[in-house]
XYZ file of C-alpha atoms in Angstrom:
684
model
C -2.091 -120.412 -47.437
C -2.382 -116.792 -46.283
C -5.172 -116.088 -48.803
C -7.138 -119.260 -48.166
C -8.567 -118.365 -44.773
C -11.870 -116.515 -44.576
C -11.509 -113.525 -42.218
C -15.291 -113.299 -41.877
C -15.239 -116.722 -40.212
C -11.978 -116.705 -38.256
C -12.069 -113.806 -35.765
C -8.284 -113.584 -35.440
C -7.659 -112.512 -39.027
C -8.793 -108.921 -38.562
C -8.798 -106.486 -35.649
C -11.775 -106.922 -33.360
C -14.585 -104.404 -33.715
C -15.347 -104.569 -29.994
C -14.344 -101.685 -27.701
C -10.558 -101.422 -27.380
C -10.272 -104.278 -29.909
C -11.136 -106.726 -27.117
C -10.905 -110.211 -28.634
C -14.407 -111.548 -29.442
C -14.214 -114.435 -26.998
C -17.833 -115.454 -27.600
C -17.004 -116.111 -31.272
C -13.698 -117.943 -30.817
C -13.744 -121.696 -31.406
C -10.998 -124.264 -30.946
C -10.583 -124.708 -34.695
C -9.763 -121.019 -35.142
C -6.461 -121.207 -33.271
C -4.321 -123.465 -35.443
C -5.778 -121.953 -38.603
C -4.875 -118.447 -37.413
C -1.412 -119.492 -36.263
C -0.648 -121.022 -39.663
C -1.975 -117.950 -41.435
C -0.119 -115.572 -39.125
C 3.206 -117.362 -39.531
C 2.913 -117.393 -43.315
C 1.803 -113.769 -43.354
C 4.745 -112.557 -41.273
C 7.297 -114.536 -43.272
C 5.918 -112.934 -46.421
C 6.236 -109.510 -44.800
C 9.850 -110.230 -43.823
C 10.621 -111.453 -47.349
C 9.427 -108.120 -48.745
C 11.763 -106.242 -46.409
C 14.745 -108.404 -47.313
C 14.091 -108.273 -51.056
C 13.764 -104.490 -51.153
C 16.393 -103.328 -53.686
C 16.746 -99.908 -52.066
C 19.474 -99.089 -49.574
C 18.406 -100.077 -46.043
C 16.821 -97.252 -44.064
C 14.868 -96.977 -40.877
C 11.707 -96.415 -42.932
C 12.069 -99.394 -45.279
C 13.495 -101.861 -42.740
C 12.561 -101.255 -39.122
C 9.145 -99.696 -39.648
C 7.801 -102.613 -41.735
C 9.466 -105.020 -39.300
C 7.522 -103.391 -36.456
C 4.312 -103.577 -38.495
C 4.749 -107.261 -39.297
C 3.095 -110.186 -37.554
C -0.136 -108.566 -36.398
C -2.282 -111.639 -37.023
C 0.188 -113.878 -35.235
C 0.284 -111.491 -32.289
C -3.520 -111.399 -32.043
C -3.944 -115.160 -31.910
C -0.887 -115.788 -29.718
C -2.007 -113.324 -27.044
C -5.411 -114.989 -26.743
C -4.241 -118.580 -27.035
C -1.444 -118.403 -24.495
C -3.687 -116.570 -22.055
C -6.229 -119.381 -22.423
C -3.626 -122.133 -22.120
C -2.452 -120.576 -18.847
C -5.771 -119.617 -17.291
C -8.296 -122.118 -18.683
C -6.506 -125.002 -20.373
C -8.000 -128.273 -21.567
C -6.857 -131.319 -23.494
C -7.159 -129.428 -26.776
C -5.042 -126.437 -25.710
C -2.454 -128.702 -24.081
C -2.027 -130.740 -27.248
C -1.985 -127.692 -29.497
C 0.554 -125.897 -27.330
C 2.921 -128.852 -27.631
C 2.415 -128.801 -31.413
C 2.992 -125.073 -31.622
C 6.073 -124.821 -29.406
C 8.622 -126.052 -31.999
C 6.803 -124.316 -34.865
C 6.910 -120.936 -33.131
C 10.549 -121.435 -32.108
C 11.395 -122.190 -35.740
C 9.422 -119.154 -36.852
C 11.299 -116.845 -34.488
C 14.575 -118.301 -35.718
C 13.521 -117.804 -39.326
C 13.306 -114.087 -38.607
C 16.191 -113.533 -36.200
C 18.637 -115.715 -38.113
C 17.781 -114.331 -41.562
C 21.128 -113.042 -42.908
C 19.500 -110.575 -45.279
C 17.381 -109.024 -42.558
C 20.323 -108.862 -40.143
C 22.453 -107.198 -42.813
C 19.814 -104.506 -43.303
C 19.449 -103.954 -39.549
C 23.239 -103.701 -39.208
C 23.351 -101.158 -42.016
C 20.673 -99.022 -40.354
C 22.546 -99.383 -37.062
C 25.698 -97.972 -38.639
C 23.724 -94.885 -39.700
C 21.666 -94.602 -36.519
C 22.988 -91.182 -35.508
C 21.701 -89.451 -38.630
C 20.093 -86.043 -37.968
C 16.417 -85.925 -37.079
C 16.198 -89.354 -35.485
C 14.070 -89.140 -32.329
C 15.211 -90.900 -29.145
C 12.670 -93.721 -29.292
C 13.532 -94.538 -32.905
C 17.237 -94.503 -32.118
C 16.677 -96.845 -29.186
C 14.636 -99.140 -31.460
C 17.595 -99.468 -33.821
C 19.944 -100.236 -30.957
C 17.633 -102.825 -29.419
C 17.050 -104.693 -32.688
C 20.749 -104.821 -33.459
C 21.629 -106.025 -29.969
C 18.877 -108.651 -29.828
C 19.575 -110.081 -33.287
C 23.294 -110.226 -32.553
C 22.813 -111.993 -29.228
C 20.283 -114.366 -30.822
C 22.945 -115.649 -33.224
C 22.250 -113.728 -36.410
C 25.980 -113.494 -37.093
C 26.685 -117.234 -36.834
C 27.713 -119.443 -39.731
C 25.026 -121.388 -41.564
C 26.138 -124.616 -39.893
C 25.996 -123.082 -36.433
C 22.606 -121.562 -37.203
C 21.281 -125.003 -38.073
C 22.525 -126.304 -34.725
C 21.001 -123.305 -32.954
C 17.641 -123.947 -34.589
C 17.716 -127.506 -33.295
C 18.484 -126.287 -29.772
C 15.698 -123.718 -29.816
C 13.139 -126.137 -31.211
C 13.980 -128.835 -28.691
C 13.996 -126.391 -25.766
C 10.592 -125.014 -26.722
C 9.178 -128.538 -26.643
C 10.808 -129.417 -23.333
C 9.758 -126.259 -21.480
C 6.174 -126.651 -22.678
C 6.178 -130.263 -21.489
C 7.587 -129.176 -18.113
C 4.679 -126.763 -17.623
C 2.050 -129.340 -18.567
C 3.611 -131.982 -16.307
C 3.650 -129.535 -13.416
C -0.020 -128.628 -13.791
C -1.015 -132.292 -13.980
C 1.079 -133.288 -10.968
C -0.128 -130.296 -8.974
C -3.728 -131.366 -9.587
C -3.016 -135.022 -8.788
C -1.290 -134.178 -5.506
C -4.094 -132.058 -4.067
C -4.666 -133.184 -0.468
C -7.992 -134.859 0.304
C -9.197 -134.607 3.904
C -12.099 -136.792 5.041
C -12.967 -135.243 8.403
C -13.725 -131.538 8.685
C -12.230 -131.648 12.185
C -8.828 -132.074 10.537
C -9.294 -128.639 8.948
C -9.447 -126.938 12.331
C -7.852 -123.516 12.096
C -9.117 -122.729 8.622
C -11.750 -120.043 8.148
C -15.283 -120.988 7.167
C -14.736 -119.692 3.641
C -11.584 -121.783 3.237
C -13.392 -124.930 4.389
C -16.246 -124.118 2.023
C -13.787 -123.711 -0.856
C -12.202 -127.092 -0.032
C -15.631 -128.730 -0.023
C -16.467 -127.168 -3.384
C -13.126 -128.296 -4.845
C -13.834 -131.886 -3.781
C -17.366 -131.708 -5.133
C -16.137 -130.460 -8.528
C -13.990 -133.585 -8.831
C -16.754 -135.885 -7.649
C -15.023 -136.635 -4.341
C -16.326 -136.840 -0.799
C -14.620 -134.706 1.810
C -12.463 -131.621 1.446
C -9.789 -131.019 -1.207
C -6.900 -128.625 -0.633
C -5.304 -127.638 -3.913
C -1.589 -126.920 -4.016
C -0.136 -123.508 -4.798
C 2.940 -122.880 -6.935
C 5.519 -122.271 -4.154
C 6.679 -124.983 -1.767
C 4.902 -123.458 1.219
C 1.099 -123.310 1.330
C -0.785 -120.441 3.027
C -2.890 -122.922 5.032
C 0.238 -124.148 6.854
C -0.019 -121.050 9.035
C -3.429 -121.960 10.440
C -4.038 -125.709 10.238
C -3.832 -127.091 13.781
C -3.446 -130.710 12.620
C 0.268 -131.420 12.377
C -0.463 -134.498 10.276
C -2.393 -132.490 7.665
C 0.335 -129.846 7.611
C 2.919 -132.527 6.936
C 0.786 -134.070 4.192
C 0.330 -130.671 2.559
C 4.008 -129.701 2.522
C 5.092 -133.200 1.511
C 2.658 -133.194 -1.413
C 3.952 -129.831 -2.557
C 7.580 -130.975 -2.432
C 6.770 -134.226 -4.270
C 5.790 -132.533 -7.518
C 7.803 -133.744 -10.461
C 9.812 -136.398 -8.593
C 7.407 -139.334 -8.262
C 8.313 -141.172 -11.461
C 5.770 -141.771 -14.191
C 4.538 -139.527 -16.954
C 4.729 -136.273 -14.979
C 8.228 -136.613 -13.534
C 10.216 -133.506 -14.425
C 13.720 -134.548 -13.358
C 14.936 -135.627 -16.792
C 13.462 -132.447 -18.263
C 15.402 -130.305 -15.763
C 18.641 -132.044 -16.689
C 18.091 -131.819 -20.433
C 16.856 -128.214 -20.398
C 19.814 -127.000 -18.342
C 22.282 -128.964 -20.511
C 20.857 -127.691 -23.803
C 20.820 -124.116 -22.536
C 24.506 -124.427 -21.598
C 25.397 -125.880 -24.989
C 23.440 -123.177 -26.785
C 25.199 -120.483 -24.748
C 28.583 -121.860 -25.788
C 27.500 -121.830 -29.427
C 26.535 -118.164 -28.995
C 29.913 -117.298 -27.462
C 29.095 -117.329 -23.742
C 30.513 -119.341 -20.867
C 27.071 -120.167 -19.521
C 23.377 -119.590 -20.052
C 23.433 -117.122 -17.144
C 26.116 -115.110 -18.943
C 24.019 -115.147 -22.124
C 20.882 -113.981 -20.299
C 22.405 -111.257 -18.125
C 24.339 -109.766 -21.046
C 21.068 -108.141 -22.100
C 19.742 -107.240 -18.659
C 20.590 -104.356 -16.358
C 22.762 -106.692 -14.273
C 25.053 -107.378 -17.301
C 26.980 -110.294 -15.744
C 26.324 -113.351 -13.541
C 29.080 -112.122 -11.237
C 27.084 -108.955 -10.540
C 24.071 -111.112 -9.656
C 26.157 -113.441 -7.503
C 27.717 -110.451 -5.741
C 24.365 -109.063 -4.693
C 22.756 -112.384 -3.745
C 25.905 -113.469 -1.931
C 25.896 -110.238 0.062
C 22.369 -110.912 1.321
C 22.449 -114.693 1.891
C 24.604 -114.910 5.066
C 22.548 -112.330 6.965
C 19.285 -113.935 5.823
C 20.443 -117.408 6.890
C 21.604 -116.024 10.244
C 18.252 -114.347 10.837
C 16.415 -117.559 9.918
C 18.424 -119.511 12.505
C 17.478 -116.968 15.170
C 13.818 -117.299 14.169
C 14.122 -121.085 14.240
C 15.349 -121.001 17.837
C 12.406 -118.808 18.843
C 9.951 -121.234 17.256
C 11.491 -124.174 19.087
C 11.098 -122.300 22.367
C 7.370 -121.923 21.703
C 7.060 -125.657 20.988
C 9.029 -126.602 24.104
C 7.003 -124.234 26.272
C 3.784 -125.850 25.027
C 4.989 -129.280 26.137
C 4.465 -130.666 22.627
C 7.757 -132.542 22.810
C 8.868 -132.565 19.187
C 11.556 -130.920 17.086
C 10.464 -128.144 14.765
C 9.912 -129.379 11.189
C 9.463 -127.458 7.954
C 5.689 -127.967 8.040
C 5.561 -126.430 11.520
C 7.374 -123.199 10.677
C 4.445 -121.121 9.452
C 2.100 -122.372 12.175
C 4.426 -121.528 15.051
C 5.550 -118.335 13.361
C 1.991 -117.119 13.762
C 2.102 -118.030 17.457
C 5.336 -116.060 17.912
C 3.853 -113.173 15.944
C 0.828 -113.160 18.216
C 2.926 -113.442 21.382
C 5.412 -110.755 20.337
C 3.286 -108.292 18.395
C -0.269 -109.396 19.193
C -0.877 -109.784 15.450
C -3.057 -112.636 14.213
C -2.970 -112.599 10.415
C -5.883 -115.049 10.211
C -8.006 -112.522 12.123
C -7.500 -110.072 9.253
C -9.419 -112.180 6.719
C -12.873 -110.826 7.634
C -11.582 -107.365 6.698
C -10.263 -108.452 3.298
C -13.326 -109.241 1.215
C -12.252 -109.541 -2.435
C -14.673 -107.044 -3.937
C -13.841 -104.356 -1.382
C -10.120 -104.978 -1.724
C -10.379 -104.613 -5.496
C -12.787 -101.686 -5.776
C -12.071 -99.719 -2.595
C -8.416 -100.642 -2.218
C -6.575 -101.426 -5.436
C -8.711 -99.227 -7.713
C -9.045 -96.498 -5.085
C -5.280 -96.154 -4.684
C -4.885 -95.836 -8.458
C -7.568 -93.173 -8.570
C -5.904 -91.179 -5.789
C -2.490 -91.423 -7.416
C -3.243 -91.184 -11.105
C -6.803 -89.875 -11.411
C -7.988 -92.960 -13.294
C -11.399 -94.543 -12.760
C -12.709 -98.076 -13.319
C -16.178 -98.884 -14.658
C -17.502 -102.458 -14.858
C -18.338 -103.592 -18.401
C -20.652 -106.598 -17.922
C -21.600 -106.266 -21.588
C -18.090 -107.388 -22.587
C -17.341 -111.111 -22.449
C -13.971 -112.494 -21.381
C -12.546 -116.043 -21.671
C -14.254 -117.442 -18.549
C -17.365 -116.494 -16.574
C -15.171 -115.637 -13.574
C -13.112 -113.138 -15.600
C -14.536 -109.620 -15.302
C -13.945 -106.628 -17.575
C -13.454 -103.017 -16.431
C -13.028 -99.895 -18.544
C -10.263 -97.580 -17.359
C -10.494 -93.833 -17.997
C -8.397 -90.803 -17.196
C -9.715 -88.027 -14.981
C -10.795 -86.032 -18.048
C -12.754 -88.995 -19.381
C -10.247 -89.940 -22.063
C -9.757 -93.698 -22.521
C -6.871 -95.652 -21.001
C -7.857 -99.233 -21.795
C -9.563 -102.344 -20.475
C -8.585 -104.275 -17.343
C -9.670 -107.916 -16.901
C -9.476 -109.650 -13.531
C -9.654 -113.451 -13.245
C -9.058 -114.145 -9.575
C -10.325 -117.647 -8.773
C -8.386 -120.888 -8.956
C -9.478 -123.886 -11.023
C -7.874 -127.110 -12.169
C -7.457 -125.689 -15.675
C -5.383 -122.720 -14.475
C -1.645 -122.886 -13.872
C -0.394 -121.926 -10.424
C 0.703 -118.509 -9.267
C -0.422 -115.017 -10.202
C 0.483 -112.984 -13.249
C -0.333 -110.165 -15.636
C -0.374 -110.364 -19.413
C -1.558 -108.129 -22.256
C -4.186 -109.084 -24.796
C -3.855 -105.884 -26.828
C -0.744 -103.719 -26.523
C -0.747 -99.970 -27.121
C 1.235 -98.643 -30.087
C 0.896 -95.316 -31.880
C 2.410 -96.877 -35.013
C -0.239 -99.601 -35.165
C -2.970 -97.414 -33.633
C -3.761 -100.132 -31.103
C -5.331 -99.524 -27.669
C -4.605 -101.448 -24.433
C -6.207 -104.507 -22.844
C -4.447 -106.137 -19.882
C -5.312 -109.049 -17.571
C -4.533 -110.168 -14.042
C -4.780 -113.822 -13.044
C -4.702 -115.143 -9.484
C -5.527 -118.445 -7.765
C -7.868 -117.555 -4.898
C -9.963 -120.428 -3.558
C -13.597 -119.933 -4.572
C -16.163 -120.386 -1.785
C -19.655 -121.795 -2.264
C -22.218 -119.595 -3.990
C -23.426 -116.764 -1.799
C -20.449 -116.831 0.551
C -17.909 -113.986 0.653
C -14.417 -114.385 -0.779
C -12.120 -113.468 2.087
C -8.468 -112.970 1.174
C -5.386 -113.687 3.221
C -2.904 -110.919 3.965
C -0.558 -112.360 1.326
C -3.323 -112.578 -1.285
C -4.153 -108.905 -0.777
C -0.486 -108.086 -1.238
C -0.382 -110.213 -4.402
C -3.387 -108.400 -5.849
C -1.728 -105.021 -5.305
C 1.479 -106.421 -6.813
C -0.089 -107.839 -9.961
C -2.145 -104.691 -10.424
C 1.141 -102.779 -10.475
C 2.044 -104.775 -13.587
C -1.385 -103.977 -15.017
C -0.853 -100.238 -14.477
C 2.514 -100.483 -16.195
C 0.770 -102.086 -19.171
C -2.105 -99.590 -19.151
C -0.055 -96.420 -18.795
C 2.827 -97.039 -21.223
C 2.574 -94.717 -24.218
C 4.928 -95.677 -27.019
C 5.218 -95.438 -30.758
C 6.602 -98.874 -31.481
C 4.973 -102.156 -30.414
C 8.365 -103.525 -29.371
C 8.320 -101.135 -26.407
C 4.687 -101.502 -25.395
C 3.596 -102.028 -21.807
C 5.862 -104.236 -19.736
C 8.294 -104.981 -22.588
C 11.291 -103.945 -20.520
C 14.357 -105.717 -19.174
C 13.340 -108.720 -17.123
C 15.331 -107.581 -14.082
C 13.424 -104.284 -14.166
C 9.888 -105.487 -14.898
C 9.064 -106.362 -11.267
C 9.905 -102.862 -10.041
C 6.575 -101.096 -10.832
C 4.564 -103.970 -9.371
C 6.618 -104.023 -6.186
C 6.131 -100.279 -5.724
C 2.366 -100.714 -5.973
C 2.447 -103.024 -2.939
C 3.199 -100.037 -0.715
C -0.370 -98.740 -0.996
C -1.863 -101.855 0.604
C -1.166 -100.582 4.125
C -1.213 -96.845 3.359
C -3.606 -95.407 5.979
C -5.831 -93.565 3.492
C -6.159 -96.693 1.345
C -6.456 -99.283 4.113
C -9.184 -97.304 5.856
C -11.164 -97.293 2.641
C -11.215 -101.050 2.013
C -10.294 -102.975 5.187
C -13.775 -103.248 6.673
C -15.392 -106.255 8.289
C -17.490 -108.029 5.673
C -20.412 -108.487 8.098
C -20.408 -105.380 10.298
C -18.701 -102.831 8.044
C -16.444 -101.862 10.931
C -12.953 -100.697 9.904
C -9.929 -102.757 10.826
C -8.877 -101.564 14.298
C -6.073 -99.014 14.158
C -4.134 -100.815 16.867
C -4.029 -103.920 14.629
C -2.725 -101.795 11.767
C -0.054 -100.321 14.029
C 1.001 -103.784 15.129
C 1.259 -104.897 11.493
C 3.693 -102.055 10.849
C 5.632 -102.853 14.015
C 6.099 -106.459 12.849
C 7.216 -105.466 9.337
C 10.581 -107.255 9.509
C 9.220 -110.244 11.439
C 10.091 -113.626 9.846
C 12.143 -111.871 7.157
C 14.970 -114.335 7.771
C 12.746 -117.151 6.528
C 11.145 -115.122 3.724
C 14.431 -113.817 2.392
C 16.182 -117.181 2.751
C 13.550 -119.182 0.872
C 13.559 -116.620 -1.943
C 17.353 -116.357 -2.148
C 17.633 -120.158 -2.152
C 15.438 -120.294 -5.259
C 17.250 -117.394 -6.943
C 20.651 -118.941 -6.287
C 19.421 -122.379 -7.382
C 18.275 -120.831 -10.657
C 21.714 -119.276 -11.077
C 23.451 -122.560 -10.230
C 21.567 -124.468 -12.930
C 22.413 -121.814 -15.468
C 26.042 -121.128 -14.582
C 27.099 -124.666 -15.461
C 29.275 -124.926 -18.543
C 28.517 -126.987 -21.607
C 31.029 -129.636 -20.530
C 29.598 -130.019 -17.033
C 27.686 -133.262 -16.557
C 24.847 -133.297 -14.004
C 23.051 -136.603 -13.502
C 21.129 -136.193 -10.239
C 18.757 -133.288 -9.616
C 18.525 -133.755 -5.846
C 22.310 -133.948 -5.410
C 22.820 -130.846 -7.526
C 20.229 -128.918 -5.508
C 21.740 -129.951 -2.192
C 25.248 -129.007 -3.308
C 24.154 -125.647 -4.726
C 22.285 -124.638 -1.565
C 25.060 -125.832 0.751
C 27.569 -123.740 -1.187
C 25.710 -120.553 -0.243
C 24.714 -121.582 3.273
C 21.006 -121.869 2.494
C 20.655 -125.614 3.000
C 18.573 -125.422 6.168
C 15.994 -128.261 5.802
C 13.541 -126.263 7.916
C 13.603 -123.450 5.339
C 12.979 -125.204 2.014
C 13.652 -123.267 -1.154
C 10.598 -121.404 -2.447
C 10.689 -123.608 -5.543
C 12.552 -126.861 -5.990
C 13.837 -127.598 -9.477
C 11.078 -129.945 -10.614
C 8.341 -127.381 -9.940
C 10.371 -124.243 -10.577
C 8.085 -122.960 -13.327
C 9.708 -119.536 -13.456
C 13.029 -120.948 -14.562
C 12.130 -124.102 -16.506
C 9.029 -122.924 -18.365
C 8.116 -119.382 -17.393
C 10.747 -117.170 -19.011
C 12.716 -116.344 -15.862
C 15.592 -118.737 -16.629
C 18.751 -117.305 -15.053
C 16.506 -114.380 -14.140
C 14.725 -115.248 -10.899
C 17.160 -112.870 -9.196
C 15.100 -110.117 -10.848
C 12.715 -109.801 -7.902
C 15.368 -108.803 -5.369
C 17.285 -106.828 -8.022
C 14.170 -104.787 -8.758
C 13.419 -104.470 -5.062
C 16.469 -102.238 -4.665
C 14.699 -99.731 -6.922
C 11.369 -100.413 -5.211
C 12.631 -99.772 -1.661
C 14.411 -96.624 -2.813
C 11.224 -95.430 -4.535
C 9.063 -96.114 -1.475
C 11.469 -93.932 0.467
C 11.020 -91.184 -2.165
C 7.220 -91.362 -1.933
C 7.424 -91.209 1.860
C 9.739 -88.203 1.797
C 7.525 -86.378 -0.714
C 4.075 -86.715 0.816
C 3.028 -90.253 -0.133
C -0.301 -90.751 -1.891
C -0.686 -87.547 -3.922
C -1.601 -86.829 -7.520
C 1.625 -84.879 -7.975
C 3.681 -87.892 -6.918
C 1.552 -90.263 -8.960
C 1.820 -88.123 -12.068
C 5.602 -87.990 -11.750
C 5.842 -91.774 -11.354
C 3.427 -92.327 -14.243
C 5.076 -89.839 -16.619
C 8.706 -90.734 -15.944
C 8.519 -94.487 -15.329
C 5.217 -96.268 -15.981
C 4.411 -94.267 -19.092
C 7.834 -94.874 -20.617
C 7.223 -98.564 -21.270
C 10.368 -99.943 -22.858
C 11.239 -96.946 -25.045
C 14.367 -95.960 -23.136
C 16.970 -97.571 -20.926
C 15.097 -98.294 -17.659
C 17.919 -97.138 -15.405
C 18.020 -93.840 -17.288
C 14.278 -93.541 -16.702
C 14.830 -94.256 -13.023
C 17.502 -91.548 -12.766
C 15.112 -89.135 -14.465
C 12.463 -89.970 -11.861
C 14.667 -90.147 -8.749
C 17.414 -87.683 -9.627
C 20.097 -90.310 -8.904
C 20.798 -94.039 -9.031
C 19.071 -96.282 -6.500
C 20.895 -97.181 -3.293
C 20.650 -100.542 -1.528
C 20.299 -99.337 2.070
C 16.475 -99.039 2.050
C 16.268 -102.680 0.954
C 18.612 -103.796 3.731
C 16.527 -101.883 6.255
C 13.274 -103.342 4.948
C 14.464 -106.939 5.153
C 16.356 -106.590 8.420
C 19.675 -107.409 6.748
C 21.861 -104.715 8.261
């Protein structure tokens, strides 16, 4: 099979000749994907067979080096296909992804459960301290041995067969969960007939809603849902009825019966993960996952989340009382509901701090935020520059390519930004690599950011919300991590680090959004060019911990719900998703109906399809490092090249080639402390 495919026809079968090996998107056709996947799987299995059949004693050079070199075709096609299936899916990609899920799970098992390969890795591991081994190579040996062991390489043949069945079934179920969620999210978009019912929205937001309706052949205005429970428009829509419709639609995803109901999937996925964990020697899936994270145990996660939850819930109740006072004072005569929270929060914010977040939109035009904010901060910190490459084609007309260079003109890589929402794109915002840097493979770097910003009508400016600006800075932090990592082995490229560490660099990058030198450069009125008034900036800073009770509670509720699903044992029987959710949230005091969890189970993509299973705690876990790092930057002069170079050299540039907490100690001079996080979130 591997020799039957013509590489001159299928663009995935050889490295791209475009700059930075950018995939030749203009040449890629639907029929190329499955052909390349089949070829890539066969090719890698043949490469593994050569390693295993080598009659020589196992060494680093004849075992781990060829293992790292294997699978290049499969990696090329997988990076492109899964980016497309996330950002611009269609019926073809949806069907193919469901076909591929069990095949790729079986392929991974064929490698990780190969007894001959594991025996060779174990032999190299026993000799890992031999003289002359550099630190990255030593760490590679340790990581392979740990990962293969945890994956079940040491199980009996019978148990391996059972494990393969689990992995294959889970890959199918999680893929189906994601496709159901996208379909239900699209179906539940809220159609508004009368523009008067959109009072409170900005002109650009109304224009985007009109365009969304037009694209579906509908009259009126269509508000698409976002991935979390809460929608950004809830803060500004004056119509209480539309707010209720919007939040109710969001919460209804996956629980309406029919083809896109995710409740049975949640139950089966969580049960199979628990059974698989028992097979692998763990009490729960959470124990299995955290064993190879910096947290190490579910109890460590529970200890941290449990420390924060009571204070967050208390703060949310105080905020709730303040919101009710505003309602009562207005004579509205109703009890605060979940769909009212964001709207009246803005009224309290305005009354207390004189901050109107909707009034900031005219200062946050997308192009200025990107070029004069996000890129500008990176230039100030790291000396890198960004040049548009309109000659290079990406996967969608909205996706734009930029070439990134160091101060001396040397190449860093390509950055692709795809910022607008569409029905074919899954919810949320994310970063992923298309080409990952490796000295061993002599590969450059190409990284992407995806967001879901509503697209206005042609000729109208794209004005971002405060949260969308923050998200862009956040996701670009991931992109910088991917661009700056310099490693030998592809296993350690870019953001290939522990999951409960990976959010740290992106969270740190958020700090530059409101840095005076950066904000002054991009926050200018899109019509007049006037800078955002300094007094507004000062009031933003003064209100930094405002509504943190709600924000922290909704996040912690989701993180603890994720843990609850994945701390169940294999013998635990759960039959009702809603009852389980209610019990789990009540147990930690986060069952306030006015503060719904950021994600309910049936649309919790992070944990049931997105690779954050038993790992959604990672955001707050990483934020301990983030808050401590922000304090370091502040103490050492903030936005300077010296500070940027230190952060780049000792953290971003490391990729995954050393223990991340060791890298942090090298950067900070000590372990992180939690106090800056408590201060930031008002949890003292």
